[in-house]
Short mmCIF file of C-alpha atoms and ligand atoms in Angstrom, two decimals:
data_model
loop_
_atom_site.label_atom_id
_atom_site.label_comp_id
_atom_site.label_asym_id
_atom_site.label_seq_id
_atom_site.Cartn_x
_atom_site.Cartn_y
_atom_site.Cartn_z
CA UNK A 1 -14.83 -59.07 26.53
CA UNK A 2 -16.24 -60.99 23.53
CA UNK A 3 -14.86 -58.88 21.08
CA UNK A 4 -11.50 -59.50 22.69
CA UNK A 5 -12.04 -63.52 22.64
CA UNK A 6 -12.99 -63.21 19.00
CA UNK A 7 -9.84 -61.58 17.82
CA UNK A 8 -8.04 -64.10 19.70
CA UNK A 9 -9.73 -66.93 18.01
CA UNK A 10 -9.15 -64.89 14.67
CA UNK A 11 -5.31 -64.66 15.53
CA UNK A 12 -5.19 -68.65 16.31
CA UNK A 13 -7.07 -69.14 12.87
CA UNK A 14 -3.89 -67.28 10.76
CA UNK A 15 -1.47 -69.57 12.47
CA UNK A 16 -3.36 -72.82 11.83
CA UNK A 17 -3.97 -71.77 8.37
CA UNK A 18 -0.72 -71.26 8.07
CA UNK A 19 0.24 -74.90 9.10
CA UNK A 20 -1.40 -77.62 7.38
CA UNK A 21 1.50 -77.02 4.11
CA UNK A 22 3.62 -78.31 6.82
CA UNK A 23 2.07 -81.12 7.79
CA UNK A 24 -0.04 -82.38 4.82
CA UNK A 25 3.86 -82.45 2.98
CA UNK A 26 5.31 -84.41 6.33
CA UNK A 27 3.17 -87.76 5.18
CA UNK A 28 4.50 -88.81 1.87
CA UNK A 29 4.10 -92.37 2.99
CA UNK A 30 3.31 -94.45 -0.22
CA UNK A 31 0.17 -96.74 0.67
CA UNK A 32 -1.19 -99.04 -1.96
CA UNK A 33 -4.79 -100.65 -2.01
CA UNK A 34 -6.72 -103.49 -4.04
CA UNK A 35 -10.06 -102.79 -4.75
CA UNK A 36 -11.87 -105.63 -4.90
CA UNK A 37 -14.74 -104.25 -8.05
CA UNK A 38 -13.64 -106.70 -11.36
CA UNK A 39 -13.87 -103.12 -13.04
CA UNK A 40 -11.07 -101.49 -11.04
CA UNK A 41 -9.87 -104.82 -9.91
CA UNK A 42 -6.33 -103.19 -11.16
CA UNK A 43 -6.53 -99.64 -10.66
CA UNK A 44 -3.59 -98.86 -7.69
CA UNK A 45 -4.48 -95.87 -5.71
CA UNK A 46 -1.45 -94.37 -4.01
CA UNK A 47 -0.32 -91.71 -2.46
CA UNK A 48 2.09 -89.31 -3.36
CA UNK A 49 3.37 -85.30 -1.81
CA UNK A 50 -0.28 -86.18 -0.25
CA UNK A 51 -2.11 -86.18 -3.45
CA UNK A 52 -4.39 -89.34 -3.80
CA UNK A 53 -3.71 -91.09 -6.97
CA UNK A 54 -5.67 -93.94 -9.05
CA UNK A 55 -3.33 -95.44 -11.29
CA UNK A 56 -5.52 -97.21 -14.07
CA UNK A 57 -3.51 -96.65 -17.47
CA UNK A 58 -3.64 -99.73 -19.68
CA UNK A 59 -6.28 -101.44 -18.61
CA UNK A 60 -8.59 -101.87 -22.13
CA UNK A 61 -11.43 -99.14 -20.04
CA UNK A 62 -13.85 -98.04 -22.94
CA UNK A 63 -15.23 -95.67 -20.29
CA UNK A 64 -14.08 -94.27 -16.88
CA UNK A 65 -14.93 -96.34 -14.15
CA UNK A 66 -17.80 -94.55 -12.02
CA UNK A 67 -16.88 -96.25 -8.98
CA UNK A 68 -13.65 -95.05 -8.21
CA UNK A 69 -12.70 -93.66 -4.74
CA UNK A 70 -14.52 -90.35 -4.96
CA UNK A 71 -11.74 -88.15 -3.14
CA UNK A 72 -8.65 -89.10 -5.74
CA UNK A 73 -7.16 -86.02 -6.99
CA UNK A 74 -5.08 -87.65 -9.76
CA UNK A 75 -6.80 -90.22 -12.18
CA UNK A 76 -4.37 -91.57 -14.54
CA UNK A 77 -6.55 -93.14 -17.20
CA UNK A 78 -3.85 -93.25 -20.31
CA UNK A 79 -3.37 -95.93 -22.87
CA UNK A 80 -7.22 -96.81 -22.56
CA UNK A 81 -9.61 -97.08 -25.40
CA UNK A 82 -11.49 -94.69 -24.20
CA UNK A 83 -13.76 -92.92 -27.29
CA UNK A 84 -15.83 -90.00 -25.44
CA UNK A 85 -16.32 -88.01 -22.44
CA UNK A 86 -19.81 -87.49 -21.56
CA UNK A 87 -21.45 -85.23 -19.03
CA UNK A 88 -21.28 -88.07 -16.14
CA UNK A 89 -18.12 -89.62 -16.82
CA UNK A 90 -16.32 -87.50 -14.15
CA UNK A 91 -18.98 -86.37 -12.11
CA UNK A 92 -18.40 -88.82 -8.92
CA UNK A 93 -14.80 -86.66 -8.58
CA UNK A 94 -15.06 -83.66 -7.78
CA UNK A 95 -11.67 -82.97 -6.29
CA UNK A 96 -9.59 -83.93 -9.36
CA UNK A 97 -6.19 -81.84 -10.00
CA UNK A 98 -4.64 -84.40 -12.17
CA UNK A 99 -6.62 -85.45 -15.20
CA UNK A 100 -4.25 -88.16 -18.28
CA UNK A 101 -6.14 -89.21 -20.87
CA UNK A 102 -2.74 -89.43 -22.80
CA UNK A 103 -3.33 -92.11 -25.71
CA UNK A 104 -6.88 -92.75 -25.69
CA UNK A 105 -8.96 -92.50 -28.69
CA UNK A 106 -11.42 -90.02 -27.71
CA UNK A 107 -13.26 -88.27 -30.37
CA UNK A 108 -15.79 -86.27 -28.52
CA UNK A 109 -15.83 -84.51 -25.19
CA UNK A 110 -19.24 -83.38 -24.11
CA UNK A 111 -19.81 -79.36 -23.24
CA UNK A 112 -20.13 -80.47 -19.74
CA UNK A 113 -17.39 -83.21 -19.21
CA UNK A 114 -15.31 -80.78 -17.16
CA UNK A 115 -17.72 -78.78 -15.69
CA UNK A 116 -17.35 -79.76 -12.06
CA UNK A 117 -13.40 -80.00 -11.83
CA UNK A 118 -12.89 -76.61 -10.33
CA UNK A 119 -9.93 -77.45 -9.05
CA UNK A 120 -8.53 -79.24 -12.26
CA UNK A 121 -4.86 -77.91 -12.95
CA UNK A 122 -3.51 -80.43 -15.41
CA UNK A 123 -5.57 -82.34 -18.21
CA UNK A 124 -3.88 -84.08 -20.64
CA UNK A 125 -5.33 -85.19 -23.94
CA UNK A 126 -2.47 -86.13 -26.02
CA UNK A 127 -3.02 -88.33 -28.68
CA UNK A 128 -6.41 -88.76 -29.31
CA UNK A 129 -8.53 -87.93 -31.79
CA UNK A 130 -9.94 -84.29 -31.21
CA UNK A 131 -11.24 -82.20 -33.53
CA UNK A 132 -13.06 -80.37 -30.70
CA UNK A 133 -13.01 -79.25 -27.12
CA UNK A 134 -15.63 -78.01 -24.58
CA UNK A 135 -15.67 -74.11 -24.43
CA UNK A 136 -16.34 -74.49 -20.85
CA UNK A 137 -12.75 -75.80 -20.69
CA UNK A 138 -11.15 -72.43 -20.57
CA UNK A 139 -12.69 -70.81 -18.34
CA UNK A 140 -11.83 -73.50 -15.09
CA UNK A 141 -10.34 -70.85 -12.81
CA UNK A 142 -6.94 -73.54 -11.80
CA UNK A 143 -6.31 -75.15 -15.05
CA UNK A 144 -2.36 -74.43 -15.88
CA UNK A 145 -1.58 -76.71 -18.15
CA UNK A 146 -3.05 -78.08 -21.43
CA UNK A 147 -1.78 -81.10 -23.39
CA UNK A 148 -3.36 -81.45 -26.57
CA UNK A 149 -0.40 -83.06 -28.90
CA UNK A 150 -1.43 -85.49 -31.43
CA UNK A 151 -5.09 -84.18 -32.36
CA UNK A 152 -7.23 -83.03 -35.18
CA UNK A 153 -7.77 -79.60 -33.25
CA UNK A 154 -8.02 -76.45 -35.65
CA UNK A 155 -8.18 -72.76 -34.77
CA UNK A 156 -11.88 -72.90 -34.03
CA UNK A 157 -11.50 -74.25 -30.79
CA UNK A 158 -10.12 -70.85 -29.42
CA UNK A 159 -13.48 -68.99 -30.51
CA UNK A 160 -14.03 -68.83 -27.00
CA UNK A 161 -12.54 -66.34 -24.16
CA UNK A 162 -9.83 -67.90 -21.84
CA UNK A 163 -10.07 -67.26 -18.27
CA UNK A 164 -8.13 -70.05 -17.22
CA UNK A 165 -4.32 -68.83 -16.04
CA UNK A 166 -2.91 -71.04 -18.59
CA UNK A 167 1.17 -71.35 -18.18
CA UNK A 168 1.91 -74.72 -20.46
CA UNK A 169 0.20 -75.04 -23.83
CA UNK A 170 1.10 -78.30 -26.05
CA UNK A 171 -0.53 -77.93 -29.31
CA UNK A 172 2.07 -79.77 -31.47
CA UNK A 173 0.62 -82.15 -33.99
CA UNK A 174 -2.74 -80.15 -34.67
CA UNK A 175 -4.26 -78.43 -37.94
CA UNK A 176 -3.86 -74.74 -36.87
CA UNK A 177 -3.10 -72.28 -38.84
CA UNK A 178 -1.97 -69.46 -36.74
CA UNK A 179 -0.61 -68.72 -33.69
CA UNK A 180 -3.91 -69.05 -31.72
CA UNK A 181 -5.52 -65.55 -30.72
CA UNK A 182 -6.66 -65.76 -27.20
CA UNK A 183 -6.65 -62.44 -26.37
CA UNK A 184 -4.21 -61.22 -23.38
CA UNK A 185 -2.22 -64.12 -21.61
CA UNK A 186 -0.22 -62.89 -19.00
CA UNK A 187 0.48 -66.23 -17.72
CA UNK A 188 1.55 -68.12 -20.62
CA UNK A 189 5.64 -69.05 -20.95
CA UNK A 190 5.30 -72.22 -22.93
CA UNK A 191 3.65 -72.88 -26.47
CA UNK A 192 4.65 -75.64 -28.14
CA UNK A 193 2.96 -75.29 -32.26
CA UNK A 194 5.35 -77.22 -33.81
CA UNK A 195 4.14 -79.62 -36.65
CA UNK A 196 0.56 -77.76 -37.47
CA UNK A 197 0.03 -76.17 -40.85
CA UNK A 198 0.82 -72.40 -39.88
CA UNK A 199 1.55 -70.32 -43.16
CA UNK A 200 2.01 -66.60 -41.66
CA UNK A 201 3.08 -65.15 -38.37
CA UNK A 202 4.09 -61.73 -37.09
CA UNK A 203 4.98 -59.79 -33.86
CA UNK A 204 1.35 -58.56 -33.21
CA UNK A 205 0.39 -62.70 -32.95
CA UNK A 206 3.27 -62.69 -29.84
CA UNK A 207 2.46 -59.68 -28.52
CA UNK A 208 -0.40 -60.67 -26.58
CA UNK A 209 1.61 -63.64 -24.82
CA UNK A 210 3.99 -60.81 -22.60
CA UNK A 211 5.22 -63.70 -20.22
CA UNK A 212 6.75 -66.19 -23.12
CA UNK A 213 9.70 -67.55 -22.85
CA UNK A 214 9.51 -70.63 -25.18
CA UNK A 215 7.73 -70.77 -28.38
CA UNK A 216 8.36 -73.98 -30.83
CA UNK A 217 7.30 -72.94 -34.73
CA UNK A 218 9.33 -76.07 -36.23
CA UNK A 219 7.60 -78.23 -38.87
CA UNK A 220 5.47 -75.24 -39.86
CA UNK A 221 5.33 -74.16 -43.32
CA UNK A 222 5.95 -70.51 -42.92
CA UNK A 223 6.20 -67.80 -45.03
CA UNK A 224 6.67 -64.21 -45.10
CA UNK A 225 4.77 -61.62 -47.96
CA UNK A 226 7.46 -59.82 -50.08
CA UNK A 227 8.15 -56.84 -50.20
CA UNK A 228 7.54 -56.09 -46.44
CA UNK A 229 9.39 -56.05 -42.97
CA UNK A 230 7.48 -58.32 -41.42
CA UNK A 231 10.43 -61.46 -41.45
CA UNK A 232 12.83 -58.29 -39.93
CA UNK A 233 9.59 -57.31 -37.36
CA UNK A 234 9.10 -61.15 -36.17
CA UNK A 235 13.13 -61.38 -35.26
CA UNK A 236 13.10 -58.67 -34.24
CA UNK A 237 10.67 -59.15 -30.93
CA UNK A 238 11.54 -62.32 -30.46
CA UNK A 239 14.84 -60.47 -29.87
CA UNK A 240 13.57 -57.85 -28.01
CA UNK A 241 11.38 -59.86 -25.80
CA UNK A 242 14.26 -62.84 -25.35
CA UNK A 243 12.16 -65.87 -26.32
CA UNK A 244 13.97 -68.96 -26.95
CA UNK A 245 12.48 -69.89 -30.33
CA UNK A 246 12.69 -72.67 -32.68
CA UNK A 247 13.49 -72.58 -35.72
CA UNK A 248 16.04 -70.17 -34.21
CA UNK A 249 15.61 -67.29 -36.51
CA UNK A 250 13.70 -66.72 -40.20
CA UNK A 251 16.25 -66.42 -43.16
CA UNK A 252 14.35 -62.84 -44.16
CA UNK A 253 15.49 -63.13 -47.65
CA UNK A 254 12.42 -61.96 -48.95
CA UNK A 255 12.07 -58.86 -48.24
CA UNK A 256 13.27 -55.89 -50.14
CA UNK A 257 13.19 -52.76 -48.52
CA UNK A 258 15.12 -51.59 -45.88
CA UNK A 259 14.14 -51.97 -42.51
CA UNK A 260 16.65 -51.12 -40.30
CA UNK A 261 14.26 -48.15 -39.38
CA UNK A 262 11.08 -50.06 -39.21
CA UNK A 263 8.62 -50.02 -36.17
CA UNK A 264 6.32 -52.27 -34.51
CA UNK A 265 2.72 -51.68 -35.49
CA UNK A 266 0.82 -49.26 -32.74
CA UNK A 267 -1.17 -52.69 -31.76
CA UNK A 268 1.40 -54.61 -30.82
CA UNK A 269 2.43 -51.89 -28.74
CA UNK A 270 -0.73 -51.81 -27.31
CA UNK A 271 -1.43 -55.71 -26.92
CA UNK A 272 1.90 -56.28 -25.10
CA UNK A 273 1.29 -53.33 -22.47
CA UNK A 274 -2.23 -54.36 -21.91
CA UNK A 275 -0.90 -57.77 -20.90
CA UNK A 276 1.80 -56.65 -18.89
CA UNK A 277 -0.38 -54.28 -16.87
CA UNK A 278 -2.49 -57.24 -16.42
CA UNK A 279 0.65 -58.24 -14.50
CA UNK A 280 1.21 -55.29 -12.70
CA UNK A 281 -2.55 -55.49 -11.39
CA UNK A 282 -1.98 -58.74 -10.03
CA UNK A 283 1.00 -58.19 -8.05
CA UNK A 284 -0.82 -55.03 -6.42
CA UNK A 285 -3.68 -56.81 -5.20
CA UNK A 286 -1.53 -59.35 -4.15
CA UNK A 287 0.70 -56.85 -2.28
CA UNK A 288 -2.47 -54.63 -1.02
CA UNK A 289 -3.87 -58.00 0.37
CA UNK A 290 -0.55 -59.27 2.38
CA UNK A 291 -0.81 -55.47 3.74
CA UNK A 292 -4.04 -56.16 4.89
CA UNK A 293 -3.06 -59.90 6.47
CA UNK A 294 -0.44 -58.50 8.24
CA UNK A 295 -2.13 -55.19 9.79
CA UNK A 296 -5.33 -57.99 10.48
CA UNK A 297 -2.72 -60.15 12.08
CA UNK A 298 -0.97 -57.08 13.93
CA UNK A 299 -4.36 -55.59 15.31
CA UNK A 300 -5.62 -59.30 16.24
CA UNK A 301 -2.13 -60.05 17.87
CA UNK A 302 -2.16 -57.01 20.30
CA UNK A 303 -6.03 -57.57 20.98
CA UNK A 304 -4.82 -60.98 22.16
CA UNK A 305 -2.58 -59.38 24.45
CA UNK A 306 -4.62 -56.44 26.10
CA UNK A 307 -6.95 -59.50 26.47
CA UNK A 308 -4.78 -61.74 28.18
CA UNK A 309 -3.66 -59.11 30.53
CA UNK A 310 -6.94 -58.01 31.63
CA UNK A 311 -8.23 -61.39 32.11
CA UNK A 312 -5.09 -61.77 34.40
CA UNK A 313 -5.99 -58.68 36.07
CA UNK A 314 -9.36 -59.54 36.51
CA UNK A 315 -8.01 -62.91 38.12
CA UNK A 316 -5.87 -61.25 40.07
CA UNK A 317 -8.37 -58.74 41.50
CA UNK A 318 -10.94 -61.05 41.74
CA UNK A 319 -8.47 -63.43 44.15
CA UNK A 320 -7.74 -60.18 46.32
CA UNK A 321 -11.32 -59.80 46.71
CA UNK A 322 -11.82 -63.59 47.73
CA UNK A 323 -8.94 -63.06 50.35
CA UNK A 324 -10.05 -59.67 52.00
CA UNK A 325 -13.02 -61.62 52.66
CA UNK A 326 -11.59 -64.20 54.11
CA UNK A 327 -9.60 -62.05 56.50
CA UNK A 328 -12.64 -60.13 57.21
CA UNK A 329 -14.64 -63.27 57.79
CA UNK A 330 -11.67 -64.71 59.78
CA UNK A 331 -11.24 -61.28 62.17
CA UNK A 332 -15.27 -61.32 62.78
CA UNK A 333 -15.25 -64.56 63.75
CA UNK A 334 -12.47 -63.77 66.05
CA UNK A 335 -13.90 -60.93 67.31
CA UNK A 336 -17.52 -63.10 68.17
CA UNK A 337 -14.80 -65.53 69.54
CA UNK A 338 -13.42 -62.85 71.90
CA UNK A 339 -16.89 -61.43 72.89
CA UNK A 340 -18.25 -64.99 73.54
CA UNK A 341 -15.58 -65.39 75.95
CA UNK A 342 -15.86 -61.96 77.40
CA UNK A 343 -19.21 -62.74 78.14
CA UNK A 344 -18.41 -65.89 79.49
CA UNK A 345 -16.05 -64.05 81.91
CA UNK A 346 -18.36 -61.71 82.67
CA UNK A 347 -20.67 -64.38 83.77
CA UNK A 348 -18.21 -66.94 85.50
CA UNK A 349 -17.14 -63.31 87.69
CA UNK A 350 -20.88 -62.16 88.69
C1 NAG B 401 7.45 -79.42 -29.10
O1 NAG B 401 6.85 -80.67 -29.30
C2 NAG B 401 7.63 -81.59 -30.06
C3 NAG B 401 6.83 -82.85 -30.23
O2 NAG B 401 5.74 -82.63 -31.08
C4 NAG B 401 8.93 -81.86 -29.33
O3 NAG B 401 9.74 -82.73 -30.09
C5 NAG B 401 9.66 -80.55 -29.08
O4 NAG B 401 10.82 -80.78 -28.31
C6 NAG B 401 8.77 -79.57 -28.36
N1 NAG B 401 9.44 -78.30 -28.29
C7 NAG B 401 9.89 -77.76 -27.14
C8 NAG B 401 10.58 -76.46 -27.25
O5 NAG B 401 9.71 -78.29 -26.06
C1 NAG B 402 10.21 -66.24 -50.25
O1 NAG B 402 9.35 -66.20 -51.34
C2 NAG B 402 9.29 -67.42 -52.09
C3 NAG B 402 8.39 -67.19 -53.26
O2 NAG B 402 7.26 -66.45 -52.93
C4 NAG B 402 8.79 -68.53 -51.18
O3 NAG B 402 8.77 -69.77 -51.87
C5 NAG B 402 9.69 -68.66 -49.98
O4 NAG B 402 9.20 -69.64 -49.08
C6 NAG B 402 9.79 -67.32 -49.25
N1 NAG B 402 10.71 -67.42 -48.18
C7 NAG B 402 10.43 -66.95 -46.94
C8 NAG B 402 11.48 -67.16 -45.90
O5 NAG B 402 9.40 -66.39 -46.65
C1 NAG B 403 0.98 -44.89 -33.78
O1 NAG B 403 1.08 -44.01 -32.67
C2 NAG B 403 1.77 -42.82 -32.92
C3 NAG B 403 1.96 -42.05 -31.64
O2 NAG B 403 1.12 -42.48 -30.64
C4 NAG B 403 1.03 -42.02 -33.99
O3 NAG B 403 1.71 -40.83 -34.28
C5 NAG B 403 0.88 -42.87 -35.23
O4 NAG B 403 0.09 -42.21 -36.20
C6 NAG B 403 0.26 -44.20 -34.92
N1 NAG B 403 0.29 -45.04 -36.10
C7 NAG B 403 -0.76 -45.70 -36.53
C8 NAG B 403 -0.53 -46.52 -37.76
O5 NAG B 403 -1.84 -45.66 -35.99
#
């Protein structure tokens, strides 16, 4: 019988996980409150699609307040003078999502800064004055998207391996000088690298990037070796692989041979398809696992039913019982009744 209860409990589990989307987006109720510290005397927390927000841009902070409301999941600290992140500065929030730092002047970020925002999926650093960012950064298993416009950041930065399933990349304004290499990206559909100093780009840079579908390469001083296909290659993909580009094509009018029977190199072949099964993985497991919620769910559901039925049964059976003995009680009783007055009879006759 227990095993029977706990599948019913396991059914009622699904459906109440299944609820809370529902009513955690039914409260969007603004609410705004003062805090009373002089240094968040004008930070505004409110509440928005049920995230908890601090509003605290322009308020001359030269560090982030420690003593914020520790459950805020958006912390809008932009337009501060803000000059580094240390280790601490964000440790008393642990369930940021939301993370502007837009317009600050931070110069340094310490390796740990971010190490405790698990669920961090947007961080922007625009405008500051980066020349670095923490490794650990890349590897935070929710962060989407990056804004770093309008910093000092150079290719170095992606000597690291990126975990993180990265969709939005602003890199605008930087120093790099190539399209970064982060290995396979399967999430990423927006790089913006306009405005860096990139001399030389080619199909193999895109290939590992198989979900792109904007890629900004204006203000860039590129250029294309003579002599080879390359200009034709680049076009080419982009083509091929319909990414909205800008500058909208290269002027190839460099090159000399003939490539109207050129081919891609074997590695960007090889690059793209490795990023695309990447893809396919994902949306297998994903598949395999609703499979498995829905047989759980199935099995659990008709438990819940054989369960219900034989506790009715048992009820059922068990109030049967009860009234059998009543009768039985009821008809001895009679029948001591009867003989009691037999005997009486018996006696008032002798
Ligand atoms: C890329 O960033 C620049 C600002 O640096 C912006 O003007 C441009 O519109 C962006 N490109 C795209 C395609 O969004
Ligand atoms: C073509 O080559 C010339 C000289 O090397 C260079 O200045 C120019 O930028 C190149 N154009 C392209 C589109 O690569
Ligand atoms: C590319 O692959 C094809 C077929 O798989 C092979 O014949 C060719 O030699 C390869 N080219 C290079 C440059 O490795």
């Amino acid at each position: 019988m227990a095993i029977f209860l706990f599948n019913g409990f396991l059914l009622l589990g699904f459906i109440v996980a299944s609820v809370p989307n529902v009513l955690v987006l039914g409260s969007p109720d603004a609410m705004q409150i003062m805090d009373q510290d002089p240094l968040v005397k004008k930070c505004r927390y409110h509440r928005d699609f049920s995230l908890l927000e601090a509003r605290c841009s322009n308020l001359g902070w030269q560090e982030i307040a420690l003593n914020l409301r520790t459950d805020i999941e958006v912390l809008d600290a932009s337009g501060n003078r803000v000059r580094e992140l240390t280790n601490n500065d964000l440790t008393p929030y642990k369930s940021l999502a939301f993370i502007y730092l837009r317009d600050n002047f931070i110069q340094n970020i310490e390796e740990a800064a971010f190490a405790n925002q698990l669920y961090l999926q947007v961080l922007d650093l625009t405008q500051n004055g980066l020349d670095n960012l923490p490794t650990g950064l890349f590897q935070l298993p929710y962060l989407r998207t990056l804004y770093l416009s309008r910093n000092k950041l150079t290719d170095s930065i992606f000597n690291v391996e990126v975990t993180s399933p990265l969709k939005i990349l602003h890199l605008d304004k930087n120093k790099f000088t190539r399209i970064p290499n982060l290995g396979v990206q399967p999430n990423i559909n927006y790089l913006n690298m306009s405005n860096n100093i990139i001399t030389s780009i080619s199909a193999e840079d895109l290939a590992p990037f198989c979900s792109l579908e904007t890629l900004d390469l204006s203000k860039n001083v590129i250029k294309f070796n003579t002599g080879g296909c390359e200009c034709q290659m680049f076009n080419a993909w982009v083509k091929l692989r319909e990414i909205k580009i800008k500058p909208k094509f290269y002027n190839c009018i460099n090159s000399t041979e003939d490539c109207a029977n050129a081919q891609f190199s074997n590695r960007t072949y090889e690059l793209y398809n490795e990023c695309k099964s990447v893809i396919q993985e994902k949306v297998e497991t994903e598949k395999a696992r609703s499979t498995w919620i829905l047989v759980v769910s199935c099995v659990s559901a008709f438990l819940l039913v054989i369960f219900v039925v034989l506790f009715c049964v048992h009820k059922r059976n068990r109030r049967r019982r009860r009234e059998q003995q009543k009768e039985q009680q009821q008809l001895t009783a009679n029948n001591a009744n009867t003989e009691l007055l037999n005997s009486n009879l018996k006696a008032d006759n002798s």
